[in-house]
């Protein structure tokens, strides 16, 4: 910034920019408490902006970017998880700080300089890899979703997409293919399973078929262009595209190759679900196809006229083939437009134009994937699995009620 000299004879001197100048000139903020859709008090800042921003110096460049003070994106956190605000996001990539979290005993602090990954068991050359070792191998990047197998909630009309199924997010994951490391250590042909163990306080462990490791598993150390966030497994996690989230073990510290599953706590008493006839289904790894309308959805209130219905669809078994939308409570269905590119085992954004005439109705979406699987209704799921089914791998069609005054409410299901 150049300050004009008073008499014009002397060279102009740079004006001094002080902290006081910046704080006085830049937007400052007050604080207030508002009620969220979760009926919780949320402290927010209220931006104080000048009447004409073109007449006042803005904030100088910073070391780390920030969101506009007008944007209030936040995860919905409990003691063991936090959910992505699906209804507030655009496109298909979830910002890293808004990626859902699921912990079994908190987020560990791991020094990357001391990090080690041991691969042993039925291998020719048991090996310990450092983080630097892993980064020396050829790397890959892949865009794919990650979803918790327990990603289902119902029971209230006042539930947003974030509350119903906010335990799914999508990132670009970067790392080394596990098949590369398998060749490096010489996995023996007799090996049909491997145990993945995390370095958290729960020592999270899951048995994984070796075929998945050879197929498309990634030892990931980066996410959306930067190192993994601590909540996502820093410095290294296993990433298994299309499989239930708990198998993508975070803070990965050990892989043991063997010829049978280990039958750990997480695959006997936890991540299994009841089905008809008193039977229990175990190792149901694939995430079934699912979709949800994210707009209009609770808590918005709409007006008569044209509305772009928007949402997300995905499948753990391949690509999304089509998404259909019903605006008359399921009587008829119309094809939605899918946003390219449609990637394998990835979130897909869909859209459908609808003219609302002010009448009460219900809107919903259903997805079909490339295997021919069609997203079921809640009643179809209960009929197939029985009333005593657990909450894992529950992917029913979500129904939104449109009230005459424009309110959009979730239609609760009778679940246990």
mmCIF file of C-alpha atoms in Angstrom:
data_model
loop_
_atom_site.group_PDB
_atom_site.id
_atom_site.type_symbol
_atom_site.label_atom_id
_atom_site.label_comp_id
_atom_site.label_asym_id
_atom_site.label_seq_id
_atom_site.Cartn_x
_atom_site.Cartn_y
_atom_site.Cartn_z
ATOM 1 C CA UNK A 1 0.000 0.000 0.000
ATOM 2 C CA UNK A 2 1.429 3.435 -0.995
ATOM 3 C CA UNK A 3 0.691 6.568 0.990
ATOM 4 C CA UNK A 4 0.723 9.871 -1.029
ATOM 5 C CA UNK A 5 3.338 12.382 0.154
ATOM 6 C CA UNK A 6 1.962 15.715 1.424
ATOM 7 C CA UNK A 7 3.945 18.066 -0.815
ATOM 8 C CA UNK A 8 4.754 15.765 -3.711
ATOM 9 C CA UNK A 9 8.527 16.465 -3.580
ATOM 10 C CA UNK A 10 9.557 13.468 -1.479
ATOM 11 C CA UNK A 11 9.347 9.820 -2.540
ATOM 12 C CA UNK A 12 6.243 8.120 -1.323
ATOM 13 C CA UNK A 13 6.785 5.862 1.731
ATOM 14 C CA UNK A 14 5.035 2.593 2.448
ATOM 15 C CA UNK A 15 2.331 3.065 5.026
ATOM 16 C CA UNK A 16 2.800 1.093 8.239
ATOM 17 C CA UNK A 17 0.371 -1.785 8.623
ATOM 18 C CA UNK A 18 -0.038 -2.598 12.280
ATOM 19 C CA UNK A 19 -2.001 -5.339 14.045
ATOM 20 C CA UNK A 20 -4.329 -2.600 15.240
ATOM 21 C CA UNK A 21 -4.872 -1.510 11.606
ATOM 22 C CA UNK A 22 -5.647 -5.023 10.513
ATOM 23 C CA UNK A 23 -8.005 -5.747 13.359
ATOM 24 C CA UNK A 24 -9.742 -2.443 12.804
ATOM 25 C CA UNK A 25 -9.989 -2.835 9.043
ATOM 26 C CA UNK A 26 -10.796 -6.494 8.719
ATOM 27 C CA UNK A 27 -14.104 -8.069 9.484
ATOM 28 C CA UNK A 28 -14.471 -8.868 13.152
ATOM 29 C CA UNK A 29 -17.043 -11.103 14.745
ATOM 30 C CA UNK A 30 -19.457 -11.230 17.638
ATOM 31 C CA UNK A 31 -20.640 -14.485 19.197
ATOM 32 C CA UNK A 32 -24.168 -15.826 19.677
ATOM 33 C CA UNK A 33 -25.795 -19.138 20.584
ATOM 34 C CA UNK A 34 -28.334 -20.693 18.194
ATOM 35 C CA UNK A 35 -30.453 -23.827 18.292
ATOM 36 C CA UNK A 36 -29.455 -26.458 15.731
ATOM 37 C CA UNK A 37 -31.617 -29.103 14.056
ATOM 38 C CA UNK A 38 -30.338 -31.431 16.785
ATOM 39 C CA UNK A 39 -31.914 -29.185 19.434
ATOM 40 C CA UNK A 40 -28.495 -28.383 20.826
ATOM 41 C CA UNK A 41 -27.058 -24.982 21.551
ATOM 42 C CA UNK A 42 -24.283 -24.091 19.104
ATOM 43 C CA UNK A 43 -21.985 -21.127 19.615
ATOM 44 C CA UNK A 44 -21.433 -19.310 16.342
ATOM 45 C CA UNK A 45 -19.618 -16.178 15.309
ATOM 46 C CA UNK A 46 -21.589 -13.431 13.617
ATOM 47 C CA UNK A 47 -19.455 -11.733 10.944
ATOM 48 C CA UNK A 48 -19.337 -7.960 11.076
ATOM 49 C CA UNK A 49 -18.888 -6.810 7.524
ATOM 50 C CA UNK A 50 -18.379 -3.290 6.160
ATOM 51 C CA UNK A 51 -21.194 -1.666 4.179
ATOM 52 C CA UNK A 52 -18.921 -1.556 1.132
ATOM 53 C CA UNK A 53 -16.044 -4.099 1.095
ATOM 54 C CA UNK A 54 -14.484 -2.265 -1.865
ATOM 55 C CA UNK A 55 -13.723 0.699 0.425
ATOM 56 C CA UNK A 56 -11.856 -1.201 3.119
ATOM 57 C CA UNK A 57 -8.696 -3.289 3.109
ATOM 58 C CA UNK A 58 -9.305 -7.005 3.447
ATOM 59 C CA UNK A 59 -7.493 -9.671 5.467
ATOM 60 C CA UNK A 60 -3.952 -10.473 4.185
ATOM 61 C CA UNK A 61 -2.927 -13.972 3.044
ATOM 62 C CA UNK A 62 -2.639 -16.611 5.745
ATOM 63 C CA UNK A 63 -0.774 -19.900 6.217
ATOM 64 C CA UNK A 64 -3.949 -21.981 6.329
ATOM 65 C CA UNK A 65 -7.205 -21.296 4.532
ATOM 66 C CA UNK A 66 -10.467 -20.907 6.378
ATOM 67 C CA UNK A 67 -14.150 -21.162 5.536
ATOM 68 C CA UNK A 68 -16.270 -18.058 5.341
ATOM 69 C CA UNK A 69 -17.522 -17.033 8.748
ATOM 70 C CA UNK A 70 -21.005 -17.286 7.230
ATOM 71 C CA UNK A 71 -20.638 -21.053 6.653
ATOM 72 C CA UNK A 72 -21.429 -23.188 9.708
ATOM 73 C CA UNK A 73 -20.513 -26.695 8.571
ATOM 74 C CA UNK A 74 -20.057 -29.118 11.436
ATOM 75 C CA UNK A 75 -20.094 -32.807 12.191
ATOM 76 C CA UNK A 76 -22.659 -34.211 14.593
ATOM 77 C CA UNK A 77 -20.564 -35.868 17.283
ATOM 78 C CA UNK A 78 -21.320 -38.489 19.924
ATOM 79 C CA UNK A 79 -18.887 -40.279 22.263
ATOM 80 C CA UNK A 80 -17.830 -42.815 19.604
ATOM 81 C CA UNK A 81 -18.614 -41.246 16.237
ATOM 82 C CA UNK A 82 -19.359 -38.047 14.370
ATOM 83 C CA UNK A 83 -21.486 -37.707 11.247
ATOM 84 C CA UNK A 84 -20.866 -35.758 8.049
ATOM 85 C CA UNK A 85 -23.360 -32.961 7.231
ATOM 86 C CA UNK A 86 -24.543 -34.563 3.964
ATOM 87 C CA UNK A 87 -27.313 -31.996 3.476
ATOM 88 C CA UNK A 88 -24.809 -29.101 3.472
ATOM 89 C CA UNK A 89 -22.220 -30.484 1.030
ATOM 90 C CA UNK A 90 -21.781 -30.126 -2.738
ATOM 91 C CA UNK A 91 -20.261 -32.490 -5.294
ATOM 92 C CA UNK A 92 -18.940 -35.852 -4.127
ATOM 93 C CA UNK A 93 -15.696 -35.170 -2.215
ATOM 94 C CA UNK A 94 -16.119 -34.720 1.523
ATOM 95 C CA UNK A 95 -13.823 -32.050 3.009
ATOM 96 C CA UNK A 96 -11.277 -33.911 5.144
ATOM 97 C CA UNK A 97 -12.283 -32.167 8.353
ATOM 98 C CA UNK A 98 -15.910 -33.155 7.767
ATOM 99 C CA UNK A 99 -15.233 -36.843 7.000
ATOM 100 C CA UNK A 100 -17.199 -38.985 9.439
ATOM 101 C CA UNK A 101 -15.360 -40.519 12.403
ATOM 102 C CA UNK A 102 -15.843 -43.819 14.203
ATOM 103 C CA UNK A 103 -13.484 -44.759 17.024
ATOM 104 C CA UNK A 104 -13.322 -47.754 19.306
ATOM 105 C CA UNK A 105 -11.171 -46.122 21.976
ATOM 106 C CA UNK A 106 -10.305 -42.610 20.862
ATOM 107 C CA UNK A 107 -7.769 -41.140 18.449
ATOM 108 C CA UNK A 108 -4.184 -42.175 19.238
ATOM 109 C CA UNK A 109 -1.189 -39.840 18.889
ATOM 110 C CA UNK A 110 1.464 -41.557 16.730
ATOM 111 C CA UNK A 111 4.867 -40.087 15.864
ATOM 112 C CA UNK A 112 5.397 -40.649 12.104
ATOM 113 C CA UNK A 113 9.171 -40.827 12.679
ATOM 114 C CA UNK A 114 8.657 -43.867 14.923
ATOM 115 C CA UNK A 115 5.876 -45.472 12.871
ATOM 116 C CA UNK A 116 6.345 -49.102 11.785
ATOM 117 C CA UNK A 117 4.184 -51.625 9.911
ATOM 118 C CA UNK A 118 4.989 -55.311 10.504
ATOM 119 C CA UNK A 119 3.933 -57.908 7.894
ATOM 120 C CA UNK A 120 4.496 -61.498 9.008
ATOM 121 C CA UNK A 121 2.910 -64.948 9.271
ATOM 122 C CA UNK A 122 2.645 -67.027 6.098
ATOM 123 C CA UNK A 123 5.154 -64.950 4.127
ATOM 124 C CA UNK A 124 8.646 -65.666 2.778
ATOM 125 C CA UNK A 125 10.248 -62.526 4.228
ATOM 126 C CA UNK A 126 8.707 -61.051 7.415
ATOM 127 C CA UNK A 127 9.351 -57.313 7.145
ATOM 128 C CA UNK A 128 9.008 -54.105 9.126
ATOM 129 C CA UNK A 129 8.261 -51.023 7.005
ATOM 130 C CA UNK A 130 8.751 -47.440 8.153
ATOM 131 C CA UNK A 131 6.604 -44.615 6.781
ATOM 132 C CA UNK A 132 9.518 -43.580 4.551
ATOM 133 C CA UNK A 133 9.774 -47.164 3.271
ATOM 134 C CA UNK A 134 6.094 -47.149 2.293
ATOM 135 C CA UNK A 135 6.443 -43.846 0.461
ATOM 136 C CA UNK A 136 9.303 -45.218 -1.647
ATOM 137 C CA UNK A 137 6.960 -47.690 -3.380
ATOM 138 C CA UNK A 138 4.933 -46.672 -6.458
ATOM 139 C CA UNK A 139 1.838 -44.822 -5.246
ATOM 140 C CA UNK A 140 -1.780 -44.826 -6.356
ATOM 141 C CA UNK A 141 -4.703 -42.439 -5.793
ATOM 142 C CA UNK A 142 -8.325 -43.486 -5.847
ATOM 143 C CA UNK A 143 -11.617 -41.708 -5.209
ATOM 144 C CA UNK A 144 -13.957 -43.940 -3.222
ATOM 145 C CA UNK A 145 -16.476 -43.739 -0.401
ATOM 146 C CA UNK A 146 -16.132 -45.144 3.103
ATOM 147 C CA UNK A 147 -19.199 -46.110 5.144
ATOM 148 C CA UNK A 148 -19.764 -47.484 8.635
ATOM 149 C CA UNK A 149 -21.769 -50.719 8.586
ATOM 150 C CA UNK A 150 -24.012 -49.287 11.326
ATOM 151 C CA UNK A 151 -24.988 -46.249 9.258
ATOM 152 C CA UNK A 152 -28.742 -46.197 9.911
ATOM 153 C CA UNK A 153 -30.966 -44.168 12.217
ATOM 154 C CA UNK A 154 -34.742 -43.629 12.339
ATOM 155 C CA UNK A 155 -37.438 -42.854 14.877
ATOM 156 C CA UNK A 156 -38.173 -39.134 14.491
ATOM 157 C CA UNK A 157 -39.671 -36.830 11.884
ATOM 158 C CA UNK A 158 -37.092 -34.214 12.758
ATOM 159 C CA UNK A 159 -34.032 -36.035 11.444
ATOM 160 C CA UNK A 160 -31.675 -34.667 8.786
ATOM 161 C CA UNK A 161 -29.681 -36.738 6.252
ATOM 162 C CA UNK A 162 -26.700 -36.226 8.587
ATOM 163 C CA UNK A 163 -28.525 -37.958 11.440
ATOM 164 C CA UNK A 164 -30.023 -40.714 9.299
ATOM 165 C CA UNK A 165 -26.911 -41.783 7.386
ATOM 166 C CA UNK A 166 -24.061 -39.325 8.009
ATOM 167 C CA UNK A 167 -21.562 -42.144 8.602
ATOM 168 C CA UNK A 168 -20.558 -42.159 4.931
ATOM 169 C CA UNK A 169 -18.012 -39.855 3.312
ATOM 170 C CA UNK A 170 -15.824 -39.800 0.235
ATOM 171 C CA UNK A 171 -12.171 -38.871 -0.333
ATOM 172 C CA UNK A 172 -9.301 -39.269 -2.735
ATOM 173 C CA UNK A 173 -7.073 -41.810 -0.970
ATOM 174 C CA UNK A 174 -3.358 -42.055 -1.781
ATOM 175 C CA UNK A 175 -0.879 -44.744 -0.787
ATOM 176 C CA UNK A 176 0.713 -47.986 -1.943
ATOM 177 C CA UNK A 177 -1.258 -50.987 -3.173
ATOM 178 C CA UNK A 178 -1.228 -53.804 -0.649
ATOM 179 C CA UNK A 179 -0.544 -56.215 -3.526
ATOM 180 C CA UNK A 180 2.800 -54.433 -3.964
ATOM 181 C CA UNK A 181 3.732 -55.159 -0.341
ATOM 182 C CA UNK A 182 2.423 -58.726 -0.648
ATOM 183 C CA UNK A 183 4.881 -59.312 -3.492
ATOM 184 C CA UNK A 184 7.650 -57.600 -1.502
ATOM 185 C CA UNK A 185 7.258 -59.942 1.493
ATOM 186 C CA UNK A 186 6.412 -63.029 -0.600
ATOM 187 C CA UNK A 187 2.922 -64.040 0.566
ATOM 188 C CA UNK A 188 2.682 -67.835 0.485
ATOM 189 C CA UNK A 189 -0.036 -69.494 -1.679
ATOM 190 C CA UNK A 190 -1.419 -71.163 1.453
ATOM 191 C CA UNK A 191 -2.432 -67.808 2.867
ATOM 192 C CA UNK A 192 -6.171 -67.148 2.428
ATOM 193 C CA UNK A 193 -6.745 -64.572 5.201
ATOM 194 C CA UNK A 194 -4.829 -61.786 6.886
ATOM 195 C CA UNK A 195 -5.329 -60.029 10.193
ATOM 196 C CA UNK A 196 -5.171 -56.222 10.197
ATOM 197 C CA UNK A 197 -4.359 -54.663 13.567
ATOM 198 C CA UNK A 198 -4.606 -50.990 14.493
ATOM 199 C CA UNK A 199 -2.368 -49.031 16.825
ATOM 200 C CA UNK A 200 -5.201 -47.490 18.843
ATOM 201 C CA UNK A 201 -6.011 -48.208 22.491
ATOM 202 C CA UNK A 202 -8.647 -50.761 21.384
ATOM 203 C CA UNK A 203 -6.130 -52.705 19.259
ATOM 204 C CA UNK A 204 -8.824 -52.892 16.583
ATOM 205 C CA UNK A 205 -8.437 -56.120 14.594
ATOM 206 C CA UNK A 206 -10.279 -57.583 11.595
ATOM 207 C CA UNK A 207 -9.728 -60.723 9.510
ATOM 208 C CA UNK A 208 -9.695 -60.017 5.776
ATOM 209 C CA UNK A 209 -9.607 -62.497 2.859
ATOM 210 C CA UNK A 210 -6.200 -62.302 1.185
ATOM 211 C CA UNK A 211 -7.960 -62.016 -2.176
ATOM 212 C CA UNK A 212 -9.177 -58.508 -1.223
ATOM 213 C CA UNK A 213 -5.586 -57.542 -0.452
ATOM 214 C CA UNK A 214 -4.458 -58.721 -3.880
ATOM 215 C CA UNK A 215 -7.432 -57.085 -5.600
ATOM 216 C CA UNK A 216 -7.686 -53.407 -4.640
ATOM 217 C CA UNK A 217 -6.582 -52.778 -1.036
ATOM 218 C CA UNK A 218 -4.530 -49.636 -0.379
ATOM 219 C CA UNK A 219 -2.120 -48.879 2.453
ATOM 220 C CA UNK A 220 -3.126 -45.203 2.567
ATOM 221 C CA UNK A 221 -1.049 -42.355 3.988
ATOM 222 C CA UNK A 222 -2.798 -39.392 2.331
ATOM 223 C CA UNK A 223 -6.319 -38.092 1.867
ATOM 224 C CA UNK A 224 -7.539 -35.298 -0.397
ATOM 225 C CA UNK A 225 -4.022 -34.109 -1.160
ATOM 226 C CA UNK A 226 -2.581 -34.049 2.369
ATOM 227 C CA UNK A 227 -1.462 -36.513 5.012
ATOM 228 C CA UNK A 228 -4.256 -38.459 6.651
ATOM 229 C CA UNK A 229 -6.021 -36.581 9.415
ATOM 230 C CA UNK A 230 -5.427 -38.173 12.868
ATOM 231 C CA UNK A 231 -9.122 -39.080 13.026
ATOM 232 C CA UNK A 232 -8.717 -40.979 9.752
ATOM 233 C CA UNK A 233 -5.743 -43.117 10.792
ATOM 234 C CA UNK A 234 -2.612 -40.942 10.692
ATOM 235 C CA UNK A 235 -0.032 -41.821 9.671
ATOM 236 C CA UNK A 236 -1.217 -45.006 7.849
ATOM 237 C CA UNK A 237 -4.478 -46.893 7.482
ATOM 238 C CA UNK A 238 -5.785 -49.822 5.510
ATOM 239 C CA UNK A 239 -8.369 -48.832 2.899
ATOM 240 C CA UNK A 240 -10.655 -51.479 1.379
ATOM 241 C CA UNK A 241 -12.853 -49.911 -1.344
ATOM 242 C CA UNK A 242 -16.534 -50.817 -1.069
ATOM 243 C CA UNK A 243 -16.250 -52.752 2.216
ATOM 244 C CA UNK A 244 -17.723 -51.841 5.582
ATOM 245 C CA UNK A 245 -15.699 -49.120 7.248
ATOM 246 C CA UNK A 246 -14.404 -51.053 10.263
ATOM 247 C CA UNK A 247 -12.404 -53.374 7.986
ATOM 248 C CA UNK A 248 -10.362 -50.397 6.757
ATOM 249 C CA UNK A 249 -8.369 -50.535 9.985
ATOM 250 C CA UNK A 250 -6.944 -47.152 11.036
ATOM 251 C CA UNK A 251 -3.528 -46.459 12.569
ATOM 252 C CA UNK A 252 -2.446 -49.739 10.981
ATOM 253 C CA UNK A 253 0.541 -51.347 12.680
ATOM 254 C CA UNK A 254 0.457 -55.108 11.824
ATOM 255 C CA UNK A 255 -0.645 -57.502 9.083
ATOM 256 C CA UNK A 256 -0.450 -61.228 9.783
ATOM 257 C CA UNK A 257 -1.022 -63.729 6.967
ATOM 258 C CA UNK A 258 -2.747 -67.060 7.727
ATOM 259 C CA UNK A 259 -5.108 -69.698 6.378
ATOM 260 C CA UNK A 260 -8.245 -68.964 8.455
ATOM 261 C CA UNK A 261 -10.024 -65.982 10.028
ATOM 262 C CA UNK A 262 -8.935 -65.122 13.574
ATOM 263 C CA UNK A 263 -12.502 -64.839 14.988
ATOM 264 C CA UNK A 264 -11.737 -61.710 16.965
ATOM 265 C CA UNK A 265 -14.186 -59.855 19.195
ATOM 266 C CA UNK A 266 -15.057 -57.459 16.344
ATOM 267 C CA UNK A 267 -16.116 -60.319 14.050
ATOM 268 C CA UNK A 268 -18.004 -62.501 16.526
ATOM 269 C CA UNK A 269 -19.779 -60.412 19.166
ATOM 270 C CA UNK A 270 -19.877 -57.133 17.226
ATOM 271 C CA UNK A 271 -19.892 -56.788 13.449
ATOM 272 C CA UNK A 272 -22.343 -59.582 12.676
ATOM 273 C CA UNK A 273 -26.111 -59.389 12.209
ATOM 274 C CA UNK A 274 -29.100 -61.550 12.886
ATOM 275 C CA UNK A 275 -31.111 -62.947 10.011
ATOM 276 C CA UNK A 276 -34.219 -65.090 9.805
ATOM 277 C CA UNK A 277 -34.408 -68.429 11.614
ATOM 278 C CA UNK A 278 -32.174 -67.475 14.496
ATOM 279 C CA UNK A 279 -29.083 -67.444 12.307
ATOM 280 C CA UNK A 280 -26.246 -64.907 12.479
ATOM 281 C CA UNK A 281 -24.562 -63.552 9.367
ATOM 282 C CA UNK A 282 -20.786 -63.064 9.727
ATOM 283 C CA UNK A 283 -18.259 -61.401 7.414
ATOM 284 C CA UNK A 284 -20.804 -59.461 5.372
ATOM 285 C CA UNK A 285 -18.130 -57.143 4.010
ATOM 286 C CA UNK A 286 -19.741 -55.484 0.949
ATOM 287 C CA UNK A 287 -21.671 -52.262 1.430
ATOM 288 C CA UNK A 288 -25.064 -52.584 -0.268
ATOM 289 C CA UNK A 289 -26.328 -49.972 -2.721
ATOM 290 C CA UNK A 290 -27.987 -46.972 -1.126
ATOM 291 C CA UNK A 291 -29.246 -43.493 -1.991
ATOM 292 C CA UNK A 292 -30.735 -40.560 -0.115
ATOM 293 C CA UNK A 293 -32.248 -37.241 -1.137
ATOM 294 C CA UNK A 294 -30.225 -34.515 0.579
ATOM 295 C CA UNK A 295 -32.398 -31.630 -0.754
ATOM 296 C CA UNK A 296 -35.144 -30.995 0.026
ATOM 297 C CA UNK A 297 -34.760 -32.684 3.379
ATOM 298 C CA UNK A 298 -35.324 -31.790 7.020
ATOM 299 C CA UNK A 299 -34.928 -29.044 8.281
ATOM 300 C CA UNK A 300 -35.616 -26.996 5.121
ATOM 301 C CA UNK A 301 -39.019 -25.524 4.226
ATOM 302 C CA UNK A 302 -39.820 -25.276 0.530
ATOM 303 C CA UNK A 303 -42.084 -23.044 -1.588
ATOM 304 C CA UNK A 304 -44.334 -23.861 -4.537
ATOM 305 C CA UNK A 305 -42.639 -24.015 -7.922
ATOM 306 C CA UNK A 306 -39.651 -25.725 -9.496
ATOM 307 C CA UNK A 307 -37.308 -27.513 -7.136
ATOM 308 C CA UNK A 308 -34.085 -29.370 -7.959
ATOM 309 C CA UNK A 309 -34.196 -32.573 -5.972
ATOM 310 C CA UNK A 310 -30.584 -33.510 -5.152
ATOM 311 C CA UNK A 311 -28.935 -36.447 -3.451
ATOM 312 C CA UNK A 312 -26.196 -39.051 -3.216
ATOM 313 C CA UNK A 313 -26.107 -42.693 -4.342
ATOM 314 C CA UNK A 314 -23.420 -45.369 -3.954
ATOM 315 C CA UNK A 315 -22.696 -49.096 -3.980
ATOM 316 C CA UNK A 316 -19.885 -51.176 -2.534
ATOM 317 C CA UNK A 317 -20.243 -53.746 -5.301
ATOM 318 C CA UNK A 318 -19.443 -51.522 -8.256
ATOM 319 C CA UNK A 319 -20.821 -48.529 -10.139
ATOM 320 C CA UNK A 320 -24.210 -46.896 -9.773
ATOM 321 C CA UNK A 321 -26.288 -47.728 -12.877
ATOM 322 C CA UNK A 322 -29.310 -45.538 -12.270
ATOM 323 C CA UNK A 323 -31.224 -43.596 -9.635
ATOM 324 C CA UNK A 324 -35.000 -43.190 -9.717
ATOM 325 C CA UNK A 325 -36.998 -40.526 -7.892
ATOM 326 C CA UNK A 326 -40.638 -40.666 -6.842
ATOM 327 C CA UNK A 327 -42.577 -37.509 -5.957
ATOM 328 C CA UNK A 328 -45.948 -39.240 -5.427
ATOM 329 C CA UNK A 329 -45.240 -41.522 -2.452
ATOM 330 C CA UNK A 330 -43.824 -44.352 -4.559
ATOM 331 C CA UNK A 331 -46.687 -44.673 -7.068
ATOM 332 C CA UNK A 332 -44.487 -43.729 -10.036
ATOM 333 C CA UNK A 333 -40.732 -43.367 -10.543
ATOM 334 C CA UNK A 334 -38.664 -41.200 -12.906
ATOM 335 C CA UNK A 335 -34.982 -41.436 -13.820
ATOM 336 C CA UNK A 336 -32.714 -38.885 -12.166
ATOM 337 C CA UNK A 337 -29.738 -37.280 -13.900
ATOM 338 C CA UNK A 338 -26.384 -38.675 -12.738
ATOM 339 C CA UNK A 339 -23.347 -36.400 -12.506
ATOM 340 C CA UNK A 340 -20.250 -37.650 -14.306
ATOM 341 C CA UNK A 341 -17.827 -39.218 -13.702
ATOM 342 C CA UNK A 342 -19.567 -42.272 -12.298
ATOM 343 C CA UNK A 343 -16.761 -44.115 -10.500
ATOM 344 C CA UNK A 344 -16.524 -47.654 -9.161
ATOM 345 C CA UNK A 345 -17.440 -47.903 -5.455
ATOM 346 C CA UNK A 346 -17.927 -44.141 -5.214
ATOM 347 C CA UNK A 347 -20.561 -41.592 -4.253
ATOM 348 C CA UNK A 348 -22.524 -40.284 -7.240
ATOM 349 C CA UNK A 349 -24.497 -37.044 -7.193
ATOM 350 C CA UNK A 350 -28.018 -37.213 -8.713
ATOM 351 C CA UNK A 351 -30.543 -34.500 -9.621
ATOM 352 C CA UNK A 352 -34.190 -34.330 -10.689
ATOM 353 C CA UNK A 353 -36.327 -31.276 -11.477
ATOM 354 C CA UNK A 354 -39.741 -31.274 -9.831
ATOM 355 C CA UNK A 355 -42.573 -28.747 -9.807
ATOM 356 C CA UNK A 356 -44.294 -28.798 -6.434
ATOM 357 C CA UNK A 357 -47.943 -27.624 -6.492
ATOM 358 C CA UNK A 358 -48.325 -27.256 -2.734
ATOM 359 C CA UNK A 359 -50.043 -30.602 -2.109
ATOM 360 C CA UNK A 360 -48.943 -32.965 0.645
ATOM 361 C CA UNK A 361 -46.894 -35.862 -0.694
ATOM 362 C CA UNK A 362 -43.811 -38.004 -0.101
ATOM 363 C CA UNK A 363 -40.569 -37.992 -2.089
ATOM 364 C CA UNK A 364 -37.873 -40.693 -2.172
ATOM 365 C CA UNK A 365 -35.035 -42.147 -4.247
ATOM 366 C CA UNK A 366 -33.838 -45.665 -5.022
ATOM 367 C CA UNK A 367 -30.613 -46.771 -6.671
ATOM 368 C CA UNK A 368 -29.759 -49.736 -8.881
ATOM 369 C CA UNK A 369 -26.089 -50.773 -9.176
ATOM 370 C CA UNK A 370 -24.299 -52.521 -12.020
ATOM 371 C CA UNK A 371 -24.904 -55.953 -10.456
ATOM 372 C CA UNK A 372 -28.668 -55.371 -10.803
ATOM 373 C CA UNK A 373 -29.187 -54.901 -7.041
ATOM 374 C CA UNK A 374 -32.094 -52.529 -6.314
ATOM 375 C CA UNK A 375 -32.214 -50.557 -3.066
ATOM 376 C CA UNK A 376 -35.023 -52.069 -0.944
ATOM 377 C CA UNK A 377 -37.733 -50.442 1.112
ATOM 378 C CA UNK A 378 -37.624 -50.737 4.891
ATOM 379 C CA UNK A 379 -40.464 -53.292 4.793
ATOM 380 C CA UNK A 380 -38.598 -55.424 2.239
ATOM 381 C CA UNK A 381 -35.490 -55.478 4.462
ATOM 382 C CA UNK A 382 -37.465 -56.569 7.524
ATOM 383 C CA UNK A 383 -39.270 -59.209 5.458
ATOM 384 C CA UNK A 384 -35.936 -60.604 4.241
ATOM 385 C CA UNK A 385 -34.064 -60.560 7.561
ATOM 386 C CA UNK A 386 -36.760 -60.803 10.215
ATOM 387 C CA UNK A 387 -37.799 -58.370 12.903
ATOM 388 C CA UNK A 388 -34.827 -59.219 15.167
ATOM 389 C CA UNK A 389 -32.210 -58.080 12.678
ATOM 390 C CA UNK A 390 -29.469 -55.852 13.974
ATOM 391 C CA UNK A 391 -28.696 -52.377 12.733
ATOM 392 C CA UNK A 392 -25.755 -53.324 10.511
ATOM 393 C CA UNK A 393 -25.950 -53.136 6.713
ATOM 394 C CA UNK A 394 -29.336 -51.442 6.778
ATOM 395 C CA UNK A 395 -29.839 -49.487 3.565
ATOM 396 C CA UNK A 396 -33.566 -48.788 3.112
ATOM 397 C CA UNK A 397 -35.136 -46.134 0.926
ATOM 398 C CA UNK A 398 -35.446 -42.893 2.911
ATOM 399 C CA UNK A 399 -38.838 -41.196 2.642
ATOM 400 C CA UNK A 400 -39.334 -37.445 3.070
ATOM 401 C CA UNK A 401 -42.827 -36.095 3.842
ATOM 402 C CA UNK A 402 -43.734 -32.797 2.160
ATOM 403 C CA UNK A 403 -46.302 -30.915 4.213
ATOM 404 C CA UNK A 404 -48.773 -28.369 2.688
ATOM 405 C CA UNK A 405 -46.895 -25.514 4.404
ATOM 406 C CA UNK A 406 -43.618 -26.644 2.777
ATOM 407 C CA UNK A 407 -42.058 -28.348 5.786
ATOM 408 C CA UNK A 408 -39.945 -31.389 4.909
ATOM 409 C CA UNK A 409 -39.934 -34.143 7.542
ATOM 410 C CA UNK A 410 -38.427 -37.599 7.748
ATOM 411 C CA UNK A 411 -40.927 -40.484 7.724
ATOM 412 C CA UNK A 412 -39.908 -42.574 10.768
ATOM 413 C CA UNK A 413 -39.843 -46.368 10.450
ATOM 414 C CA UNK A 414 -40.971 -48.832 13.111
ATOM 415 C CA UNK A 415 -37.599 -50.320 14.000
ATOM 416 C CA UNK A 416 -37.528 -52.534 17.111
#
